[in-house]
Coordinates of C-alpha atoms in Angstrom, one line a residue:
Chain A
M1 CA -11.5 34.6 76.0
G2 CA -9.4 32.7 73.0
E3 CA -11.2 36.1 71.2
I4 CA -10.0 39.4 73.9
I5 CA -6.4 36.9 73.2
I6 CA -6.1 37.5 69.4
S7 CA -7.2 40.9 69.4
I8 CA -4.5 41.9 71.9
A9 CA -2.4 39.8 69.2
V10 CA -3.7 42.0 66.6
G11 CA -3.3 45.4 68.1
G12 CA -0.4 44.6 69.7
G13 CA 1.7 44.0 66.8
M14 CA 1.5 47.1 65.3
L15 CA 2.0 48.7 69.2
A16 CA 5.1 45.9 69.0
V17 CA 6.5 47.3 65.2
G18 CA 6.4 51.2 67.0
L19 CA 7.8 49.4 69.5
I20 CA 10.8 47.9 67.9
I21 CA 11.8 49.9 65.0
R22 CA 11.9 52.7 68.3
L23 CA 14.9 51.4 70.4
V24 CA 16.4 50.1 67.1
L25 CA 17.3 53.2 65.4
A26 CA 17.5 55.1 70.2
K27 CA 20.9 53.0 69.4
N28 CA 21.4 53.4 66.1
W29 CA 21.6 57.3 67.0
K30 CA 23.3 56.6 70.1
Q31 CA 26.0 55.0 68.1
F32 CA 26.8 56.8 64.8
G33 CA 24.3 59.8 66.0
N34 CA 26.7 60.8 68.5
S35 CA 29.8 60.3 67.0
S36 CA 28.4 62.6 63.9
E37 CA 27.6 65.9 66.6
S38 CA 31.2 64.9 68.3
Q39 CA 32.5 64.8 64.2
E40 CA 31.4 68.3 63.3
N41 CA 32.4 70.0 66.9
Chain B
M1 CA -26.6 44.4 27.6
D2 CA -27.5 46.8 30.6
S3 CA -26.1 50.1 31.1
G4 CA -24.8 49.6 34.8
Q5 CA -22.6 46.8 33.4
I6 CA -21.4 49.8 30.3
M7 CA -20.9 51.8 33.1
R8 CA -18.5 49.5 34.3
I9 CA -16.2 49.3 31.2
V10 CA -16.4 52.9 30.7
I11 CA -14.5 53.4 34.0
N12 CA -12.5 50.6 33.9
V13 CA -11.0 51.8 30.2
V14 CA -11.2 55.2 32.0
F15 CA -9.0 54.3 34.1
I16 CA -6.1 51.6 31.8
L17 CA -6.4 54.7 29.1
A18 CA -5.3 57.1 31.9
Y19 CA -2.1 54.4 33.8
V20 CA -1.2 54.0 30.3
V21 CA -0.7 57.6 29.5
I22 CA 1.2 58.6 32.5
G23 CA 3.6 55.8 31.9
V24 CA 4.4 56.7 29.2
L25 CA 5.2 60.0 30.1
V26 CA 7.0 58.5 33.2
G27 CA 8.8 56.6 30.7
K28 CA 10.6 59.4 28.7
R29 CA 11.9 60.9 31.6
V30 CA 13.9 57.8 32.2
K31 CA 17.2 58.8 31.6
S32 CA 19.7 56.1 33.2
S33 CA 19.7 53.0 34.2
A34 CA 19.0 53.9 37.2
D35 CA 15.7 55.9 36.7
Y36 CA 14.9 52.4 35.4
Y37 CA 15.6 49.9 37.7
V38 CA 15.6 52.1 41.0
S39 CA 14.1 54.9 39.8
G40 CA 16.9 57.5 40.4
R41 CA 16.5 55.8 44.5
N42 CA 14.5 59.1 45.0
A43 CA 11.1 57.8 45.6
G44 CA 9.3 59.2 48.7
T45 CA 7.4 57.9 51.0
L46 CA 4.1 57.6 49.6
L47 CA 5.3 56.6 45.9
I48 CA 6.9 53.5 48.6
S49 CA 4.5 52.5 51.5
G50 CA 1.8 52.7 48.0
T51 CA 3.9 50.4 45.6
L52 CA 4.5 48.0 48.6
F53 CA 0.9 47.8 49.3
A54 CA -0.1 47.8 45.7
S55 CA 1.9 45.2 44.8
M56 CA 1.0 42.7 47.7
L57 CA -2.5 43.3 47.3
S58 CA -3.6 41.5 43.9
T59 CA -6.5 39.7 42.4
G60 CA -5.7 37.4 45.2
G61 CA -6.3 39.4 48.0
F62 CA -9.0 40.9 47.5
M63 CA -11.4 37.7 45.6
G64 CA -9.5 34.5 47.1
E65 CA -8.5 36.4 50.9
T66 CA -11.7 37.4 50.8
G67 CA -13.6 34.7 49.5
W68 CA -12.7 32.8 52.7
S69 CA -13.4 35.4 55.2
Y70 CA -16.6 34.5 54.0
G71 CA -16.1 31.2 54.6
G72 CA -15.4 31.7 57.9
N73 CA -12.6 32.7 58.4
F74 CA -12.5 36.4 59.4
V75 CA -10.4 35.5 62.1
N76 CA -7.3 33.4 61.3
E77 CA -7.0 36.2 57.8
M78 CA -6.8 39.3 60.9
L79 CA -4.3 37.1 62.4
L80 CA -2.7 36.2 59.0
N81 CA -2.9 39.8 57.7
M82 CA -1.4 41.5 61.4
L83 CA 1.8 39.5 60.7
C84 CA 1.9 40.1 57.7
G85 CA 2.5 44.0 57.9
A86 CA 4.8 43.3 60.4
G87 CA 6.5 42.0 58.2
F88 CA 6.9 44.9 55.3
A89 CA 8.4 46.7 59.2
I90 CA 10.6 44.0 61.0
G91 CA 11.9 43.1 57.0
C92 CA 12.9 46.6 56.4
L93 CA 14.6 47.3 59.9
F94 CA 16.9 44.6 59.5
F95 CA 17.0 44.1 55.8
G96 CA 15.4 46.0 53.7
R97 CA 17.8 49.5 54.6
Y98 CA 20.9 47.3 53.9
L99 CA 20.1 46.6 51.1
R100 CA 19.4 49.9 50.1
R101 CA 23.0 50.4 50.5
A102 CA 24.6 48.0 48.4
E103 CA 23.2 50.6 46.0
T104 CA 22.8 47.7 43.7
L105 CA 20.0 47.6 40.6
T106 CA 18.8 44.1 41.6
M107 CA 18.3 41.4 45.0
P108 CA 20.9 38.9 42.8
E109 CA 23.8 41.6 42.1
Y110 CA 23.5 42.1 45.7
F111 CA 23.7 38.5 47.0
G112 CA 26.7 38.5 45.0
K113 CA 28.5 41.2 46.1
R114 CA 28.0 40.6 48.8
F115 CA 29.4 36.7 48.8
N116 CA 31.4 38.0 46.1
S117 CA 29.9 35.3 43.9
R118 CA 29.4 35.7 40.5
G119 CA 26.9 32.4 40.8
M120 CA 25.7 33.5 43.9
Q121 CA 23.4 36.4 41.5
R122 CA 23.3 34.2 38.7
A123 CA 21.0 31.3 40.3
S124 CA 19.3 33.7 43.1
G125 CA 18.1 35.6 40.2
I126 CA 16.7 32.6 38.4
I127 CA 15.2 31.8 41.2
V128 CA 13.3 35.0 40.9
V129 CA 12.3 34.4 37.8
I130 CA 10.8 31.2 38.3
S131 CA 9.1 32.0 41.1
I132 CA 8.6 35.7 39.8
T133 CA 7.4 34.4 36.6
A134 CA 4.5 32.4 38.1
Y135 CA 3.5 34.4 40.2
L136 CA 2.7 36.7 37.0
L137 CA 0.9 33.9 35.0
A138 CA -1.1 33.7 38.2
V139 CA -1.8 37.1 39.1
N140 CA -2.7 38.0 35.2
T141 CA -5.0 34.7 34.9
G142 CA -7.0 36.4 37.5
I143 CA -6.9 39.8 36.0
G144 CA -8.1 38.7 32.2
V145 CA -11.3 35.9 34.6
L146 CA -12.1 39.3 35.9
L147 CA -12.8 41.2 33.4
T148 CA -14.2 38.2 31.0
E149 CA -16.9 39.0 34.0
L150 CA -17.3 42.3 34.1
T151 CA -17.2 42.5 29.7
G152 CA -17.9 40.0 28.6
I153 CA -15.2 39.8 26.6
P154 CA -13.2 36.4 25.5
L155 CA -11.0 36.1 28.1
W156 CA -7.9 35.4 25.5
A157 CA -8.6 39.3 24.7
C158 CA -9.2 39.6 28.4
Y159 CA -5.1 38.7 29.0
I160 CA -4.3 40.7 25.2
I161 CA -5.9 43.7 27.4
S162 CA -4.8 43.5 30.6
W163 CA -0.8 43.1 29.0
V164 CA -1.3 46.0 27.3
C165 CA -1.8 47.7 29.5
F166 CA 1.0 47.0 32.0
M167 CA 3.9 46.5 30.0
S168 CA 3.0 49.9 28.6
F169 CA 4.4 51.6 32.0
S170 CA 6.0 48.7 33.2
F171 CA 8.4 48.3 29.7
Y172 CA 8.7 51.3 29.4
A173 CA 9.2 53.6 32.5
G174 CA 10.6 50.7 33.6
S175 CA 10.4 51.2 38.3
K176 CA 10.1 54.7 37.9
G177 CA 6.6 53.8 35.6
V178 CA 5.9 51.1 37.7
V179 CA 6.0 53.1 41.9
L180 CA 4.3 55.5 40.9
V181 CA 1.4 53.9 38.6
D182 CA 1.3 51.3 41.1
T183 CA 1.2 54.2 43.7
I184 CA -1.9 55.0 41.4
M185 CA -3.3 52.5 41.3
F186 CA -3.2 51.6 45.5
I187 CA -5.3 55.5 45.8
V188 CA -7.7 53.6 43.4
F189 CA -7.9 50.3 45.6
L190 CA -8.0 51.9 48.2
A191 CA -10.9 54.9 47.2
G192 CA -13.1 52.4 45.3
T193 CA -12.8 50.3 48.7
L194 CA -13.5 53.4 51.6
I195 CA -16.6 54.6 49.0
A196 CA -18.2 51.3 48.8
A197 CA -18.2 50.2 52.5
P198 CA -20.9 52.8 54.4
Y199 CA -23.3 51.7 51.0
L200 CA -22.2 47.6 51.8
Y201 CA -22.3 48.5 56.6
Q202 CA -25.9 49.3 55.1
Q203 CA -27.1 46.8 53.2
E204 CA -25.3 44.3 56.1
G205 CA -27.9 45.9 58.2
G206 CA -25.2 49.0 59.5
L207 CA -22.0 48.8 61.3
S208 CA -22.5 49.1 64.6
H209 CA -25.6 46.0 64.6
L210 CA -22.5 43.8 61.6
L211 CA -22.0 41.5 65.9
Y212 CA -25.2 41.4 66.5
N213 CA -26.7 40.4 63.0
L214 CA -23.9 37.8 62.8
M215 CA -24.5 36.4 66.0
N216 CA -28.3 35.7 65.6
N217 CA -27.6 34.2 61.5
P218 CA -29.1 31.1 61.5
N219 CA -26.5 30.6 58.5
I220 CA -23.0 32.3 59.1
P221 CA -20.4 29.4 58.8
Q222 CA -19.1 26.9 62.2
G223 CA -16.8 29.0 63.7
L224 CA -16.7 32.7 62.2
L225 CA -16.3 35.2 65.2
D226 CA -14.9 32.0 67.5
Y227 CA -10.8 33.0 67.5
H228 CA -9.9 30.0 65.5
G229 CA -12.7 30.8 63.1
N230 CA -13.8 27.8 60.5
F231 CA -11.9 24.6 61.0
A232 CA -12.6 22.9 57.4
G233 CA -11.4 26.2 56.4
A234 CA -8.4 26.4 57.6
G235 CA -7.9 22.5 57.0
A236 CA -7.9 21.8 61.0
T237 CA -10.3 19.1 63.4
G238 CA -10.3 21.1 66.1
P239 CA -9.1 24.9 67.5
F240 CA -5.6 24.3 67.7
G241 CA -4.7 23.4 64.3
A242 CA -7.1 26.1 63.0
T243 CA -5.8 28.3 65.1
L244 CA -2.4 27.4 64.5
Y245 CA -3.1 27.6 60.5
G246 CA -2.9 31.4 61.0
I247 CA 0.0 31.9 62.6
T248 CA 1.7 29.8 60.2
Y249 CA 1.2 31.0 57.1
G250 CA 1.7 34.7 59.5
I251 CA 4.6 33.8 59.7
V252 CA 5.6 32.7 56.3
W253 CA 4.0 35.8 54.4
F254 CA 6.1 37.8 57.5
I255 CA 8.9 36.6 55.7
V256 CA 7.2 36.9 52.5
V257 CA 6.9 40.5 52.8
G258 CA 10.3 41.4 54.9
I259 CA 13.0 39.8 51.8
S260 CA 10.9 38.9 48.3
P261 CA 11.9 41.0 45.5
W262 CA 8.9 42.8 44.6
Q263 CA 8.9 44.0 48.5
A264 CA 12.6 44.8 49.7
G265 CA 13.2 45.4 46.1
R266 CA 10.9 48.3 46.9
H267 CA 13.4 50.3 49.3
M268 CA 16.1 50.2 47.3
M269 CA 14.3 53.0 45.5
A270 CA 13.5 55.0 48.5
R271 CA 15.2 58.4 49.0
T272 CA 16.5 57.4 52.5
E273 CA 16.2 54.9 54.9
H274 CA 14.6 57.3 56.9
V275 CA 11.8 56.5 54.1
A276 CA 11.8 53.0 53.7
L277 CA 11.8 52.7 57.1
R278 CA 8.0 55.2 57.6
S279 CA 6.7 53.4 54.2
G280 CA 6.9 49.6 56.4
I281 CA 5.0 51.6 59.0
I282 CA 2.7 52.6 56.9
A283 CA 2.4 49.1 54.4
C284 CA 2.1 47.7 58.3
M285 CA -0.8 50.0 59.2
L286 CA -2.8 49.7 56.6
N287 CA -2.2 45.9 56.2
T288 CA -4.1 44.9 59.5
V289 CA -7.2 47.6 59.1
F290 CA -7.2 48.1 55.2
M291 CA -8.3 45.3 54.8
F292 CA -9.7 44.6 58.5
V293 CA -12.5 46.5 57.0
L294 CA -12.3 44.6 53.2
H295 CA -12.5 41.2 54.7
S296 CA -14.4 42.8 57.7
M297 CA -17.2 44.5 54.8
T298 CA -16.8 40.8 52.9
M299 CA -17.7 39.1 56.0
G300 CA -21.1 40.8 56.7
L301 CA -22.2 39.3 53.9
L302 CA -23.5 36.9 55.4
N303 CA -26.1 38.9 56.1
V304 CA -27.5 39.7 53.1
D305 CA -27.2 36.3 51.4
A306 CA -24.8 33.7 52.6
T307 CA -25.1 31.5 49.4
L308 CA -22.7 33.7 47.0
Q309 CA -19.6 32.0 45.8
P310 CA -16.8 32.9 48.7
E311 CA -14.4 34.0 46.0
H312 CA -16.9 36.4 43.8
A313 CA -18.9 37.6 47.3
L314 CA -16.3 41.1 47.2
V315 CA -17.6 41.4 43.5
W316 CA -21.0 40.6 43.2
A317 CA -21.8 43.4 46.2
F318 CA -19.4 45.9 44.6
N319 CA -22.0 45.1 41.3
H320 CA -25.4 44.2 42.9
L321 CA -25.1 46.6 46.4
V322 CA -23.5 50.1 45.8
P323 CA -24.5 52.7 43.2
T324 CA -22.9 51.8 39.8
V325 CA -20.6 54.5 40.4
I326 CA -19.6 53.1 43.7
G327 CA -19.4 49.6 42.3
A328 CA -17.6 50.6 39.3
L329 CA -15.5 51.9 41.3
G330 CA -14.2 49.6 44.1
L331 CA -14.6 46.6 40.8
A332 CA -11.6 49.4 39.2
G333 CA -9.8 49.7 41.7
I334 CA -9.9 45.5 42.6
M335 CA -8.1 45.4 38.4
A336 CA -5.5 48.2 40.0
A337 CA -4.6 45.8 42.6
G338 CA -4.6 43.1 39.7
L339 CA -2.2 45.8 37.2
S340 CA 0.3 46.7 40.2
S341 CA 1.5 43.8 40.7
A342 CA 1.6 41.6 37.4
A343 CA 3.4 45.6 36.9
T344 CA 5.9 44.8 39.4
F345 CA 6.6 40.8 38.6
L346 CA 7.5 41.8 35.1
S347 CA 9.0 44.5 36.1
V348 CA 11.4 42.3 38.7
V349 CA 11.2 39.1 35.9
S350 CA 12.6 41.7 33.5
F351 CA 15.4 43.2 35.2
S352 CA 16.4 39.9 36.5
V353 CA 17.5 38.4 33.6
T354 CA 19.1 41.2 31.9
N355 CA 21.2 41.7 35.3
D356 CA 21.7 38.9 36.6
I357 CA 21.6 35.8 34.4
L358 CA 22.6 37.2 31.0
D359 CA 26.6 38.0 30.5
L360 CA 25.2 41.0 28.7
K361 CA 28.3 43.6 27.4
F362 CA 27.1 47.2 28.3
K363 CA 28.7 50.3 25.8
D364 CA 27.0 52.7 28.6
D365 CA 24.2 53.9 30.4
A366 CA 21.9 54.6 27.6
D367 CA 22.8 51.9 25.9
Q368 CA 22.3 49.1 29.1
L369 CA 18.7 51.1 29.5
R370 CA 18.0 50.6 26.0
K371 CA 18.7 46.8 26.2
S372 CA 17.4 46.3 29.8
R373 CA 13.7 47.8 27.5
M374 CA 14.4 45.3 24.5
I375 CA 14.5 42.4 27.2
A376 CA 11.0 43.6 29.5
V377 CA 9.9 43.0 25.7
V378 CA 11.1 40.2 25.4
V379 CA 10.3 38.5 28.5
G380 CA 6.5 40.6 28.3
V381 CA 6.1 38.6 24.5
I382 CA 7.3 35.1 26.7
A383 CA 4.6 35.6 29.0
L384 CA 1.5 37.3 27.8
L385 CA 2.2 33.7 25.7
L386 CA 2.4 31.3 28.5
S387 CA -1.1 33.4 29.4
L388 CA -2.2 32.5 25.6
G389 CA -1.2 29.7 26.5
N390 CA -3.9 29.0 30.1
L391 CA -0.2 27.8 31.5
G392 CA -1.7 30.6 34.9
G393 CA -4.6 28.2 35.5
I394 CA -2.6 25.2 36.0
R395 CA -1.8 24.2 39.2
V396 CA 0.9 22.8 39.9
L397 CA 3.1 26.5 38.5
T398 CA 0.6 28.6 41.2
W399 CA 2.9 26.1 43.7
L400 CA 6.2 28.1 42.9
A401 CA 4.5 31.8 42.9
S402 CA 5.2 33.9 46.1
T403 CA 6.9 32.2 48.6
L404 CA 9.2 29.6 46.7
I405 CA 11.5 32.8 46.7
A406 CA 11.4 33.5 50.3
S407 CA 11.9 30.3 51.7
S408 CA 15.3 29.7 49.4
W409 CA 16.7 33.3 50.2
C410 CA 15.4 33.8 53.8
I411 CA 19.0 32.3 55.3
I412 CA 20.7 34.0 53.0
T413 CA 18.8 37.2 53.6
F414 CA 19.0 37.4 57.2
G415 CA 22.2 35.7 57.1
G416 CA 23.8 37.8 55.1
I417 CA 23.9 40.8 57.3
W418 CA 23.7 39.6 60.3
S419 CA 26.2 36.5 61.6
K420 CA 30.6 36.2 60.4
K421 CA 30.1 32.9 59.7
L422 CA 28.0 33.2 57.2
T423 CA 30.6 32.0 53.7
A424 CA 29.7 32.2 50.1
R425 CA 29.9 28.8 50.2
G426 CA 27.2 28.4 52.5
A427 CA 24.9 31.0 50.8
L428 CA 25.0 29.0 47.7
W429 CA 23.8 25.8 49.0
S430 CA 21.3 27.0 51.2
M431 CA 19.3 29.0 48.7
I432 CA 19.9 25.9 46.6
A433 CA 18.3 23.3 49.5
G434 CA 16.3 25.5 50.7
F435 CA 14.5 26.2 46.5
C436 CA 14.8 22.2 46.2
G437 CA 13.3 21.3 50.0
F438 CA 10.5 23.3 48.8
V439 CA 9.5 22.3 45.9
I440 CA 9.7 18.5 46.5
A441 CA 8.0 18.6 49.9
K442 CA 5.0 21.3 47.9
F443 CA 5.1 18.2 44.5
M444 CA 4.5 16.0 47.3
A445 CA 1.8 18.1 49.6
G446 CA -0.5 19.0 45.9
F447 CA 0.2 15.1 45.3
G448 CA -1.5 13.6 47.5
V449 CA 1.8 11.5 48.2
T450 CA 1.6 12.8 52.5
S451 CA -0.4 14.8 54.6
I452 CA 2.1 15.4 56.8
F453 CA 3.3 19.1 54.8
S454 CA 1.5 21.2 56.9
G455 CA 2.3 24.0 60.3
F456 CA 5.1 24.3 60.9
L457 CA 6.0 21.8 57.9
D458 CA 4.3 23.2 55.6
P459 CA 6.5 22.7 52.6
F460 CA 7.9 26.5 53.0
F461 CA 9.2 25.6 56.8
V462 CA 10.4 22.3 55.1
G463 CA 12.8 24.7 52.6
L464 CA 13.1 27.2 55.6
Y465 CA 15.0 24.4 57.7
L466 CA 16.9 23.0 55.0
S467 CA 18.2 25.8 53.9
I468 CA 19.6 26.6 58.1
I469 CA 21.3 23.0 57.7
F470 CA 22.8 23.6 54.1
A471 CA 23.6 27.2 55.9
V472 CA 25.6 26.1 58.6
L473 CA 27.3 22.8 56.5
G474 CA 28.5 24.6 53.6
S475 CA 30.0 27.4 56.0
S476 CA 31.6 25.1 58.0
G477 CA 35.4 24.4 57.5
Q478 CA 35.8 27.3 56.5
K479 CA 36.2 31.2 56.9
P480 CA 34.3 34.7 54.9
T481 CA 36.9 35.8 52.7
T482 CA 37.7 39.3 53.8
A483 CA 36.0 41.1 51.6
E484 CA 32.7 39.3 51.9
I485 CA 34.2 41.0 55.8
E486 CA 34.7 44.1 54.5
Y487 CA 31.5 44.3 52.7
R488 CA 29.4 43.1 56.0
E489 CA 31.2 45.6 57.9
F490 CA 30.1 48.8 55.4
L491 CA 26.8 47.2 55.3
H492 CA 26.6 48.1 58.8
V493 CA 27.8 51.6 58.9
M494 CA 25.5 54.2 58.8
P495 CA 25.9 55.9 55.7
D496 CA 26.3 60.0 56.5
R497 CA 23.5 61.7 54.9
E498 CA 21.5 59.6 57.2
I499 CA 22.6 60.3 60.4
D500 CA 20.5 63.5 60.8
A501 CA 18.5 64.0 64.1
R502 CA 15.3 65.5 62.4
E503 CA 14.9 63.4 60.2
F504 CA 15.4 60.5 63.0
K505 CA 12.3 62.3 65.5
I506 CA 9.8 61.8 62.0
T507 CA 10.4 58.5 61.5
Y508 CA 10.0 58.2 65.3
R509 CA 6.8 60.1 65.3
Y510 CA 5.8 57.3 62.4
T511 CA 6.2 54.8 65.1
N512 CA 4.2 56.5 68.6
F513 CA 1.9 56.7 65.3
I514 CA 1.5 52.7 64.6
M515 CA 1.8 52.7 67.7
V516 CA -1.4 54.6 69.1
V517 CA -3.1 52.9 66.3
G518 CA -2.5 49.9 67.7
V519 CA -3.7 50.2 71.0
L520 CA -7.1 52.4 69.6
F521 CA -7.6 48.9 67.7
I522 CA -7.1 46.4 70.9
V523 CA -9.4 49.0 72.8
F524 CA -11.7 48.3 69.1
L525 CA -11.8 44.5 69.2
L526 CA -12.7 44.4 71.8
V527 CA -15.0 46.9 72.8
F528 CA -17.0 45.3 69.8
W529 CA -16.5 42.2 69.4
A530 CA -14.9 39.8 72.3
L531 CA -16.1 41.5 75.1
P532 CA -19.9 41.0 73.8
Y533 CA -18.7 38.2 71.6
N534 CA -18.3 36.8 75.2
G535 CA -20.6 38.0 77.4
L536 CA -18.9 40.5 79.3
G537 CA -19.5 44.2 78.2
G538 CA -19.4 46.0 75.4
W539 CA -21.3 46.9 72.4
L540 CA -23.6 44.9 70.6
G541 CA -25.4 46.9 68.9

């Protein structure tokens, strides 16, 4: 059964990378993007 | 000399000449020190991902690591590569893009600015020179040995050929040349491997039957297809130790590619932070999926001949199992991987000598460019002399290569961005303690003084733990200066040019893509390995 865990861990690693970057960028956009848009307005 | 050998030599010579010509042409377009050190800070996604991956993968990756898979540790390698790959992207997210905002020429210069300390810049520059010179010598030895095997030319002459090649585009064209040629080399080894792969799989009984054939092969190493891999190959006595080996080295390399100057330094050359992040994502996928292909086709050679010398299994396969032209392309790819790493290492070392260690006075930017090139030649000549003295083959020297920097820099890189308490004194103590801890533990382990330095007590982690302790001790009783606090706050402000909804959307597409690839890879591994191997269905061939 260890093989199943390793399979999920290896593919899951890439999944986690994508998810973490997306979440952090979304937070960045909330922090900087909104203020930049409101300045333009 | 047979016709196949002549073909291999001709193809390799053509590629080497092409690298030299491109390097010279690019060198003519280098007009400023920013072009020379950080490629004008305008490299695109293909160039950054190409140079990230090419700098990381060298002859050691193509020969030593594939040999480890052939020897029974394919699964450990898969786990290690995934963790290492994640370092490209996560390292950029939490460090690389902040480093880019600093707009310095080298990483030690960044430390100097961040902690407002010339001593930090110089000390980190010295660590770069020690560690990366050792790495350069080890890689150059690998290239020389491979070239000798391919051509029959004496080793000393191969060192010179290899040196002339990577010097030609690194000293004259600086980062602009290294980044471009690295990317071309990246395409060469990617193409060489992927074109050779179907031929090798076919010789091994077909990709769809790979698992079935290996399961029925009595000559495969013990544990090859199990989740823990081969115990002996991982220096373990049981499944826990063997799995832990893959995980700990995966964490080590996660940190190495996340913060090392020859990796994180690439982000300083990216056109934007988004380009740096996208490149990290691509490098992450390549390090997991491409490396899976490379290692699985080498592991499959066990179905052809299980008595090969592991480190030479892939070279043997390129020489004997695929059409001559394709084999020559594959070998040119291995050579390219070595040369690209060597060129990157040489440029990183010479940049640090010029910019971080020596107190040089430049009249203007042109003077800085000229002197940087002169010092690159001097550093290159010293590296060649050390190679000719066969220092790269000395084991003790290779202990100082690659992971030493990450062990001593990990805390100050991430701490410099994320800690409000880390002071200049704490950072300096942390770096020196990490360096000393790593070196002492590595030498004690290497000379057989004790066997305790393994797993989470590997010399890398010993350096890391000491680095944490001394960062706390050094920072205690004092507060960061106003200059340090302001600089750190400046790094946390996303520059206006980066705040563009379209750029965010494109980067989101990359994150979506890697998530889809991740899910597909889970399904692939389950269907073609984990489930059938456990008799739970899937595809056995």
